[in-house]
Short mmCIF file of N, CA and C in Angstrom, two decimals:
data_model
loop_
_atom_site.label_atom_id
_atom_site.label_comp_id
_atom_site.label_asym_id
_atom_site.label_seq_id
_atom_site.Cartn_x
_atom_site.Cartn_y
_atom_site.Cartn_z
N MET B 295 -26.76 -10.83 -32.08
CA MET B 295 -26.39 -9.52 -31.59
C MET B 295 -27.62 -8.64 -31.52
N ALA B 296 -27.82 -8.00 -30.38
CA ALA B 296 -28.94 -7.07 -30.20
C ALA B 296 -28.56 -5.73 -30.79
N LYS B 297 -29.48 -5.12 -31.55
CA LYS B 297 -29.19 -3.86 -32.20
C LYS B 297 -30.11 -2.78 -31.67
N GLN B 298 -29.53 -1.63 -31.29
CA GLN B 298 -30.34 -0.53 -30.81
C GLN B 298 -29.69 0.79 -31.22
N GLY B 299 -30.27 1.47 -32.19
CA GLY B 299 -29.80 2.77 -32.62
C GLY B 299 -28.35 2.83 -33.06
N GLY B 300 -27.94 1.99 -34.03
CA GLY B 300 -26.56 2.00 -34.50
C GLY B 300 -25.60 1.26 -33.59
N ARG B 301 -26.09 0.72 -32.49
CA ARG B 301 -25.24 0.02 -31.52
C ARG B 301 -25.67 -1.44 -31.47
N SER B 302 -24.76 -2.35 -31.84
CA SER B 302 -25.11 -3.77 -31.79
C SER B 302 -24.24 -4.44 -30.71
N LEU B 303 -24.89 -4.94 -29.70
CA LEU B 303 -24.22 -5.54 -28.54
C LEU B 303 -23.65 -6.91 -28.91
N VAL B 304 -22.38 -7.13 -28.56
CA VAL B 304 -21.72 -8.40 -28.81
C VAL B 304 -21.68 -9.23 -27.53
N ALA B 305 -21.24 -8.60 -26.42
CA ALA B 305 -21.14 -9.31 -25.15
C ALA B 305 -21.31 -8.32 -24.01
N SER B 306 -21.87 -8.81 -22.91
CA SER B 306 -21.98 -7.96 -21.73
C SER B 306 -21.54 -8.76 -20.50
N ASN B 307 -21.07 -8.04 -19.49
CA ASN B 307 -20.57 -8.65 -18.28
C ASN B 307 -21.55 -8.35 -17.15
N ARG B 308 -22.60 -9.14 -17.05
CA ARG B 308 -23.63 -8.90 -16.04
C ARG B 308 -23.10 -9.19 -14.64
N LYS B 309 -22.12 -10.07 -14.53
CA LYS B 309 -21.55 -10.42 -13.24
C LYS B 309 -20.81 -9.24 -12.62
N ALA B 310 -20.28 -8.33 -13.45
CA ALA B 310 -19.54 -7.18 -12.95
C ALA B 310 -20.44 -6.29 -12.10
N ARG B 311 -21.68 -6.10 -12.50
CA ARG B 311 -22.60 -5.24 -11.74
C ARG B 311 -22.97 -5.90 -10.41
N HIS B 312 -22.87 -7.21 -10.34
CA HIS B 312 -23.15 -7.93 -9.09
C HIS B 312 -21.95 -7.88 -8.15
N ASP B 313 -20.74 -8.02 -8.71
CA ASP B 313 -19.53 -8.11 -7.90
C ASP B 313 -18.92 -6.76 -7.53
N TYR B 314 -19.29 -5.70 -8.26
CA TYR B 314 -18.67 -4.40 -8.05
C TYR B 314 -19.72 -3.30 -7.93
N THR B 315 -19.35 -2.24 -7.23
CA THR B 315 -20.14 -1.02 -7.20
C THR B 315 -19.56 -0.13 -8.30
N ILE B 316 -20.37 0.18 -9.30
CA ILE B 316 -19.90 0.95 -10.44
C ILE B 316 -19.90 2.43 -10.06
N GLU B 317 -18.74 3.09 -10.21
CA GLU B 317 -18.63 4.49 -9.83
C GLU B 317 -18.60 5.42 -11.04
N ASP B 318 -17.96 5.03 -12.12
CA ASP B 318 -17.88 5.88 -13.30
C ASP B 318 -17.73 4.98 -14.53
N VAL B 319 -18.34 5.39 -15.65
CA VAL B 319 -18.34 4.57 -16.86
C VAL B 319 -17.68 5.36 -18.00
N PHE B 320 -16.85 4.67 -18.78
CA PHE B 320 -16.18 5.26 -19.93
C PHE B 320 -16.42 4.39 -21.15
N GLU B 321 -16.40 5.02 -22.33
CA GLU B 321 -16.47 4.29 -23.59
C GLU B 321 -15.11 4.40 -24.25
N ALA B 322 -14.56 3.25 -24.65
CA ALA B 322 -13.23 3.24 -25.25
C ALA B 322 -13.25 2.43 -26.54
N GLY B 323 -12.45 2.85 -27.49
CA GLY B 323 -12.24 2.07 -28.69
C GLY B 323 -11.27 0.94 -28.37
N VAL B 324 -11.28 -0.09 -29.22
CA VAL B 324 -10.40 -1.24 -29.00
C VAL B 324 -9.60 -1.49 -30.26
N VAL B 325 -8.29 -1.71 -30.10
CA VAL B 325 -7.44 -2.03 -31.24
C VAL B 325 -7.54 -3.54 -31.46
N LEU B 326 -8.07 -3.94 -32.61
CA LEU B 326 -8.30 -5.36 -32.91
C LEU B 326 -7.64 -5.74 -34.22
N SER B 327 -7.36 -7.03 -34.39
CA SER B 327 -6.88 -7.55 -35.67
C SER B 327 -8.09 -7.95 -36.51
N GLY B 328 -7.87 -8.28 -37.75
CA GLY B 328 -8.97 -8.59 -38.67
C GLY B 328 -9.81 -9.79 -38.25
N THR B 329 -9.15 -10.86 -37.80
CA THR B 329 -9.91 -12.05 -37.43
C THR B 329 -10.69 -11.82 -36.14
N GLU B 330 -10.20 -10.93 -35.27
CA GLU B 330 -10.94 -10.61 -34.04
C GLU B 330 -12.24 -9.90 -34.38
N VAL B 331 -12.18 -8.98 -35.33
CA VAL B 331 -13.38 -8.26 -35.75
C VAL B 331 -14.39 -9.22 -36.33
N LYS B 332 -13.93 -10.15 -37.15
CA LYS B 332 -14.84 -11.12 -37.76
C LYS B 332 -15.47 -12.03 -36.71
N ALA B 333 -14.69 -12.44 -35.70
CA ALA B 333 -15.23 -13.27 -34.62
C ALA B 333 -16.27 -12.47 -33.82
N LEU B 334 -16.01 -11.20 -33.58
CA LEU B 334 -16.98 -10.36 -32.86
C LEU B 334 -18.25 -10.15 -33.66
N ARG B 335 -18.11 -9.95 -34.96
CA ARG B 335 -19.31 -9.78 -35.81
C ARG B 335 -20.15 -11.04 -35.81
N ALA B 336 -19.54 -12.18 -35.55
CA ALA B 336 -20.28 -13.44 -35.44
C ALA B 336 -20.94 -13.55 -34.06
N GLY B 337 -20.68 -12.57 -33.19
CA GLY B 337 -21.33 -12.52 -31.88
C GLY B 337 -20.67 -13.37 -30.82
N ARG B 338 -19.37 -13.56 -30.93
CA ARG B 338 -18.68 -14.45 -30.00
C ARG B 338 -17.64 -13.69 -29.20
N ALA B 339 -17.84 -13.60 -27.89
CA ALA B 339 -16.87 -13.00 -26.98
C ALA B 339 -17.33 -13.23 -25.55
N SER B 340 -16.39 -13.17 -24.61
CA SER B 340 -16.71 -13.33 -23.20
C SER B 340 -15.90 -12.32 -22.39
N LEU B 341 -16.60 -11.49 -21.60
CA LEU B 341 -15.97 -10.47 -20.78
C LEU B 341 -15.85 -10.87 -19.32
N VAL B 342 -16.31 -12.06 -18.96
CA VAL B 342 -16.44 -12.45 -17.55
C VAL B 342 -15.11 -12.36 -16.80
N ASP B 343 -14.02 -12.80 -17.38
CA ASP B 343 -12.73 -12.79 -16.68
C ASP B 343 -11.89 -11.57 -17.00
N GLY B 344 -12.48 -10.56 -17.66
CA GLY B 344 -11.71 -9.42 -18.14
C GLY B 344 -11.45 -8.36 -17.08
N TRP B 345 -10.36 -7.63 -17.28
CA TRP B 345 -10.02 -6.47 -16.45
C TRP B 345 -9.17 -5.53 -17.30
N CYS B 346 -8.98 -4.31 -16.81
CA CYS B 346 -8.18 -3.32 -17.52
C CYS B 346 -7.01 -2.88 -16.66
N THR B 347 -5.90 -2.57 -17.32
CA THR B 347 -4.74 -2.05 -16.61
C THR B 347 -4.25 -0.80 -17.32
N ILE B 348 -3.54 0.03 -16.57
CA ILE B 348 -2.88 1.20 -17.15
C ILE B 348 -1.38 0.92 -17.04
N ASP B 349 -0.71 0.85 -18.19
CA ASP B 349 0.70 0.50 -18.21
C ASP B 349 1.43 1.43 -19.17
N GLY B 350 2.38 2.19 -18.67
CA GLY B 350 3.15 3.09 -19.53
C GLY B 350 2.32 4.18 -20.16
N GLY B 351 1.31 4.64 -19.47
CA GLY B 351 0.45 5.71 -20.01
C GLY B 351 -0.55 5.23 -21.04
N GLU B 352 -0.72 3.92 -21.16
CA GLU B 352 -1.69 3.36 -22.10
C GLU B 352 -2.63 2.43 -21.36
N ALA B 353 -3.87 2.36 -21.81
CA ALA B 353 -4.87 1.48 -21.20
C ALA B 353 -4.91 0.17 -21.98
N TRP B 354 -4.98 -0.95 -21.24
CA TRP B 354 -4.97 -2.27 -21.85
C TRP B 354 -6.14 -3.10 -21.32
N LEU B 355 -6.74 -3.86 -22.20
CA LEU B 355 -7.83 -4.77 -21.85
C LEU B 355 -7.24 -6.18 -21.82
N GLU B 356 -7.37 -6.85 -20.67
CA GLU B 356 -6.77 -8.17 -20.51
C GLU B 356 -7.81 -9.19 -20.07
N GLY B 357 -7.57 -10.45 -20.37
CA GLY B 357 -8.42 -11.53 -19.90
C GLY B 357 -9.74 -11.68 -20.65
N VAL B 358 -9.98 -10.86 -21.66
CA VAL B 358 -11.20 -10.97 -22.46
C VAL B 358 -10.99 -12.05 -23.51
N HIS B 359 -11.96 -12.95 -23.62
CA HIS B 359 -11.83 -14.08 -24.53
C HIS B 359 -12.62 -13.81 -25.81
N ILE B 360 -11.90 -13.66 -26.91
CA ILE B 360 -12.50 -13.59 -28.24
C ILE B 360 -12.01 -14.82 -28.97
N PRO B 361 -12.87 -15.82 -29.18
CA PRO B 361 -12.41 -17.08 -29.76
C PRO B 361 -11.87 -16.90 -31.18
N GLU B 362 -11.04 -17.84 -31.60
CA GLU B 362 -10.48 -17.77 -32.94
C GLU B 362 -11.59 -17.81 -33.98
N TYR B 363 -11.38 -17.11 -35.07
CA TYR B 363 -12.34 -17.07 -36.17
C TYR B 363 -12.31 -18.41 -36.89
N ALA B 364 -13.49 -19.01 -37.07
CA ALA B 364 -13.59 -20.37 -37.61
C ALA B 364 -12.98 -20.48 -39.01
N GLN B 365 -13.18 -19.48 -39.87
CA GLN B 365 -12.66 -19.54 -41.23
C GLN B 365 -11.27 -18.93 -41.33
N GLY B 366 -10.66 -18.58 -40.21
CA GLY B 366 -9.32 -17.97 -40.22
C GLY B 366 -8.26 -19.00 -40.56
N THR B 367 -7.13 -18.50 -41.03
CA THR B 367 -6.02 -19.40 -41.39
C THR B 367 -4.90 -19.20 -40.39
N TRP B 368 -3.67 -19.23 -40.83
CA TRP B 368 -2.53 -19.05 -39.95
C TRP B 368 -2.48 -17.63 -39.39
N THR B 369 -3.31 -16.72 -39.92
CA THR B 369 -3.32 -15.33 -39.45
C THR B 369 -4.24 -15.14 -38.24
N ASN B 370 -4.80 -16.22 -37.73
CA ASN B 370 -5.72 -16.12 -36.59
C ASN B 370 -5.03 -15.51 -35.38
N HIS B 371 -5.82 -14.92 -34.51
CA HIS B 371 -5.32 -14.24 -33.31
C HIS B 371 -5.30 -15.17 -32.10
N ALA B 372 -4.58 -14.77 -31.07
CA ALA B 372 -4.60 -15.49 -29.79
C ALA B 372 -5.88 -15.07 -29.05
N PRO B 373 -6.66 -16.02 -28.53
CA PRO B 373 -7.96 -15.69 -27.94
C PRO B 373 -7.91 -14.76 -26.73
N ARG B 374 -6.88 -14.83 -25.90
CA ARG B 374 -6.84 -14.01 -24.69
C ARG B 374 -5.70 -13.00 -24.67
N ARG B 375 -5.35 -12.46 -25.81
CA ARG B 375 -4.22 -11.52 -25.86
C ARG B 375 -4.59 -10.17 -25.25
N LYS B 376 -3.57 -9.39 -24.89
CA LYS B 376 -3.77 -8.03 -24.40
C LYS B 376 -4.21 -7.15 -25.56
N ARG B 377 -5.23 -6.32 -25.35
CA ARG B 377 -5.72 -5.43 -26.39
C ARG B 377 -5.66 -3.99 -25.91
N LYS B 378 -5.15 -3.13 -26.75
CA LYS B 378 -5.00 -1.72 -26.39
C LYS B 378 -6.35 -1.02 -26.46
N LEU B 379 -6.61 -0.16 -25.46
CA LEU B 379 -7.83 0.64 -25.44
C LEU B 379 -7.52 2.06 -25.89
N LEU B 380 -8.43 2.65 -26.62
CA LEU B 380 -8.25 4.01 -27.13
C LEU B 380 -9.07 4.97 -26.28
N LEU B 381 -8.37 5.74 -25.46
CA LEU B 381 -8.99 6.73 -24.58
C LEU B 381 -8.24 8.05 -24.70
N HIS B 382 -8.88 9.13 -24.27
CA HIS B 382 -8.21 10.43 -24.22
C HIS B 382 -7.19 10.41 -23.08
N ARG B 383 -6.14 11.20 -23.21
CA ARG B 383 -5.08 11.27 -22.20
C ARG B 383 -5.65 11.62 -20.83
N ALA B 384 -6.58 12.58 -20.77
CA ALA B 384 -7.15 12.99 -19.48
C ALA B 384 -7.90 11.83 -18.83
N GLU B 385 -8.60 11.01 -19.64
CA GLU B 385 -9.33 9.86 -19.10
C GLU B 385 -8.35 8.82 -18.55
N ILE B 386 -7.28 8.57 -19.28
CA ILE B 386 -6.28 7.60 -18.82
C ILE B 386 -5.64 8.07 -17.52
N ASP B 387 -5.28 9.35 -17.46
CA ASP B 387 -4.68 9.89 -16.23
C ASP B 387 -5.63 9.78 -15.06
N ARG B 388 -6.90 10.08 -15.28
CA ARG B 388 -7.91 10.00 -14.21
C ARG B 388 -8.08 8.55 -13.72
N LEU B 389 -8.17 7.61 -14.68
CA LEU B 389 -8.30 6.20 -14.31
C LEU B 389 -7.07 5.72 -13.55
N GLU B 390 -5.89 6.13 -13.99
CA GLU B 390 -4.67 5.70 -13.32
C GLU B 390 -4.62 6.21 -11.88
N ALA B 391 -5.01 7.47 -11.69
CA ALA B 391 -5.01 8.05 -10.34
C ALA B 391 -6.03 7.34 -9.44
N LYS B 392 -7.20 7.03 -9.97
CA LYS B 392 -8.25 6.39 -9.17
C LYS B 392 -7.91 4.94 -8.82
N THR B 393 -7.25 4.23 -9.73
CA THR B 393 -6.95 2.82 -9.46
C THR B 393 -5.83 2.65 -8.45
N ARG B 394 -5.11 3.72 -8.15
CA ARG B 394 -4.09 3.65 -7.10
C ARG B 394 -4.74 3.56 -5.72
N GLU B 395 -6.01 4.02 -5.61
CA GLU B 395 -6.72 3.93 -4.34
C GLU B 395 -7.03 2.46 -4.04
N LYS B 396 -7.10 2.14 -2.77
CA LYS B 396 -7.36 0.77 -2.36
C LYS B 396 -8.78 0.35 -2.74
N GLY B 397 -8.91 -0.81 -3.33
CA GLY B 397 -10.22 -1.36 -3.66
C GLY B 397 -10.78 -0.93 -5.00
N GLN B 398 -10.10 -0.04 -5.71
CA GLN B 398 -10.58 0.43 -7.01
C GLN B 398 -9.98 -0.42 -8.13
N THR B 399 -10.78 -0.69 -9.15
CA THR B 399 -10.31 -1.43 -10.31
C THR B 399 -11.08 -0.97 -11.54
N ILE B 400 -10.65 -1.42 -12.70
CA ILE B 400 -11.34 -1.10 -13.95
C ILE B 400 -11.82 -2.41 -14.55
N VAL B 401 -13.14 -2.51 -14.79
CA VAL B 401 -13.71 -3.74 -15.34
C VAL B 401 -14.48 -3.42 -16.63
N PRO B 402 -14.45 -4.33 -17.61
CA PRO B 402 -15.26 -4.13 -18.81
C PRO B 402 -16.71 -4.51 -18.54
N LEU B 403 -17.65 -3.68 -19.00
CA LEU B 403 -19.07 -3.95 -18.80
C LEU B 403 -19.72 -4.53 -20.05
N SER B 404 -19.39 -3.98 -21.22
CA SER B 404 -19.99 -4.49 -22.45
C SER B 404 -19.06 -4.23 -23.63
N LEU B 405 -19.24 -5.05 -24.65
CA LEU B 405 -18.48 -4.96 -25.89
C LEU B 405 -19.49 -4.86 -27.01
N TYR B 406 -19.35 -3.85 -27.87
CA TYR B 406 -20.37 -3.63 -28.89
C TYR B 406 -19.78 -2.92 -30.09
N PHE B 407 -20.54 -2.88 -31.17
CA PHE B 407 -20.18 -2.12 -32.36
C PHE B 407 -21.05 -0.88 -32.38
N LEU B 408 -20.42 0.28 -32.56
CA LEU B 408 -21.12 1.55 -32.66
C LEU B 408 -20.77 2.14 -34.01
N ASP B 409 -21.74 2.17 -34.89
CA ASP B 409 -21.53 2.67 -36.25
C ASP B 409 -20.34 1.99 -36.93
N GLY B 410 -20.23 0.67 -36.76
CA GLY B 410 -19.20 -0.12 -37.42
C GLY B 410 -17.87 -0.20 -36.69
N ARG B 411 -17.73 0.51 -35.58
CA ARG B 411 -16.46 0.48 -34.83
C ARG B 411 -16.64 -0.28 -33.52
N ALA B 412 -15.66 -1.11 -33.19
CA ALA B 412 -15.72 -1.90 -31.95
C ALA B 412 -15.43 -0.98 -30.77
N LYS B 413 -16.31 -1.02 -29.78
CA LYS B 413 -16.16 -0.22 -28.57
C LYS B 413 -16.33 -1.12 -27.36
N VAL B 414 -15.72 -0.72 -26.26
CA VAL B 414 -15.91 -1.42 -25.00
C VAL B 414 -16.29 -0.38 -23.95
N GLU B 415 -17.28 -0.73 -23.15
CA GLU B 415 -17.69 0.14 -22.06
C GLU B 415 -16.98 -0.36 -20.81
N ILE B 416 -16.11 0.49 -20.24
CA ILE B 416 -15.37 0.11 -19.05
C ILE B 416 -15.84 0.95 -17.88
N ALA B 417 -15.67 0.42 -16.69
CA ALA B 417 -16.15 1.12 -15.51
C ALA B 417 -15.08 1.14 -14.43
N LEU B 418 -15.00 2.27 -13.77
CA LEU B 418 -14.19 2.38 -12.56
C LEU B 418 -15.07 1.82 -11.46
N ALA B 419 -14.59 0.79 -10.78
CA ALA B 419 -15.45 0.06 -9.84
C ALA B 419 -14.74 -0.22 -8.54
N ARG B 420 -15.54 -0.44 -7.52
CA ARG B 420 -15.05 -0.81 -6.19
C ARG B 420 -15.66 -2.17 -5.86
N GLY B 421 -14.84 -3.11 -5.42
CA GLY B 421 -15.31 -4.45 -5.11
C GLY B 421 -16.32 -4.45 -3.96
N LYS B 422 -17.38 -5.26 -4.11
CA LYS B 422 -18.39 -5.39 -3.06
C LYS B 422 -17.98 -6.50 -2.10
N ARG B 423 -18.34 -6.34 -0.85
CA ARG B 423 -18.17 -7.39 0.14
C ARG B 423 -19.35 -8.36 -0.01
N GLU B 424 -19.22 -9.53 0.58
CA GLU B 424 -20.26 -10.56 0.46
C GLU B 424 -21.60 -10.07 1.01
N TYR B 425 -21.56 -9.36 2.15
CA TYR B 425 -22.81 -8.89 2.73
C TYR B 425 -23.45 -7.80 1.89
N ASP B 426 -22.65 -7.02 1.14
CA ASP B 426 -23.20 -6.02 0.23
C ASP B 426 -23.97 -6.70 -0.90
N LYS B 427 -23.43 -7.80 -1.40
CA LYS B 427 -24.08 -8.54 -2.48
C LYS B 427 -25.42 -9.09 -2.00
N ARG B 428 -25.42 -9.66 -0.78
CA ARG B 428 -26.66 -10.22 -0.24
C ARG B 428 -27.70 -9.12 -0.03
N GLN B 429 -27.25 -7.96 0.45
CA GLN B 429 -28.17 -6.84 0.69
C GLN B 429 -28.77 -6.35 -0.63
N ALA B 430 -27.97 -6.27 -1.68
CA ALA B 430 -28.47 -5.83 -2.98
C ALA B 430 -29.50 -6.81 -3.52
N LEU B 431 -29.24 -8.11 -3.37
CA LEU B 431 -30.20 -9.12 -3.82
C LEU B 431 -31.50 -9.01 -3.03
N ARG B 432 -31.39 -8.80 -1.72
CA ARG B 432 -32.57 -8.68 -0.86
C ARG B 432 -33.38 -7.45 -1.25
N GLU B 433 -32.74 -6.33 -1.51
CA GLU B 433 -33.44 -5.11 -1.92
C GLU B 433 -34.18 -5.32 -3.23
N ARG B 434 -33.53 -5.96 -4.19
CA ARG B 434 -34.17 -6.21 -5.48
C ARG B 434 -35.37 -7.13 -5.31
N GLN B 435 -35.22 -8.16 -4.48
CA GLN B 435 -36.32 -9.08 -4.25
C GLN B 435 -37.48 -8.37 -3.55
N ASP B 436 -37.19 -7.51 -2.56
CA ASP B 436 -38.24 -6.76 -1.87
C ASP B 436 -38.99 -5.83 -2.83
N ASN B 437 -38.24 -5.18 -3.73
CA ASN B 437 -38.88 -4.30 -4.72
C ASN B 437 -39.79 -5.09 -5.65
N MET B 438 -39.34 -6.27 -6.06
CA MET B 438 -40.16 -7.10 -6.95
C MET B 438 -41.44 -7.54 -6.24
N GLU B 439 -41.33 -7.90 -4.98
CA GLU B 439 -42.50 -8.31 -4.21
C GLU B 439 -43.48 -7.15 -4.03
N ALA B 440 -42.96 -5.94 -3.80
CA ALA B 440 -43.82 -4.76 -3.65
C ALA B 440 -44.56 -4.47 -4.95
N VAL B 441 -43.87 -4.53 -6.07
CA VAL B 441 -44.51 -4.30 -7.36
C VAL B 441 -45.57 -5.36 -7.63
N ARG B 442 -45.26 -6.61 -7.29
CA ARG B 442 -46.21 -7.71 -7.49
C ARG B 442 -47.45 -7.50 -6.63
N ALA B 443 -47.26 -7.09 -5.38
CA ALA B 443 -48.41 -6.85 -4.48
C ALA B 443 -49.26 -5.70 -4.98
N MET B 444 -48.63 -4.64 -5.45
CA MET B 444 -49.38 -3.49 -5.97
C MET B 444 -50.16 -3.89 -7.22
N ARG B 445 -49.58 -4.73 -8.06
CA ARG B 445 -50.25 -5.19 -9.27
C ARG B 445 -51.47 -6.02 -8.92
N GLU B 446 -51.31 -6.92 -7.94
CA GLU B 446 -52.44 -7.76 -7.51
C GLU B 446 -53.55 -6.90 -6.93
N LYS B 447 -53.19 -5.90 -6.14
CA LYS B 447 -54.16 -4.98 -5.52
C LYS B 447 -54.91 -4.22 -6.61
N ARG B 448 -54.20 -3.77 -7.63
CA ARG B 448 -54.79 -3.00 -8.71
C ARG B 448 -55.74 -3.87 -9.55
N ASP B 449 -55.40 -5.13 -9.76
CA ASP B 449 -56.18 -6.03 -10.62
C ASP B 449 -57.48 -6.47 -9.95
N ARG B 450 -57.61 -6.30 -8.66
CA ARG B 450 -58.84 -6.72 -7.98
C ARG B 450 -59.98 -5.84 -8.26
#
């Protein structure tokens, strides 16, 4: 787990930034069971297939894989269960209104511990088309080439 200023990263979803245009980011608490916390402290989780839903005025994190705790007994958790997110009412209402628009969704970006509490960074996102993904890759590659050329010019 990477640690930076009281924040220790457990898992990040790098694919989300490639597949979606991030429009707004929120930090939410996560309701977890004891064995889930222990599995996360061991640095084991996957956000790749995760998404968030708003159901009955509550935010839920679904599809996130937190593997069973190795030393757990019959009290172990289900690896892909629905987990409740802790957000302010105004944030939930805003997310619910935005996700009704076509093409908008809520995706988890990272899962981390902040001062001992499990948090998830979620984003309001819009899906990218295939040509948008190619264009973003091309722009990044062009920027890298420009920086490399400037470095070579400077080193001469």
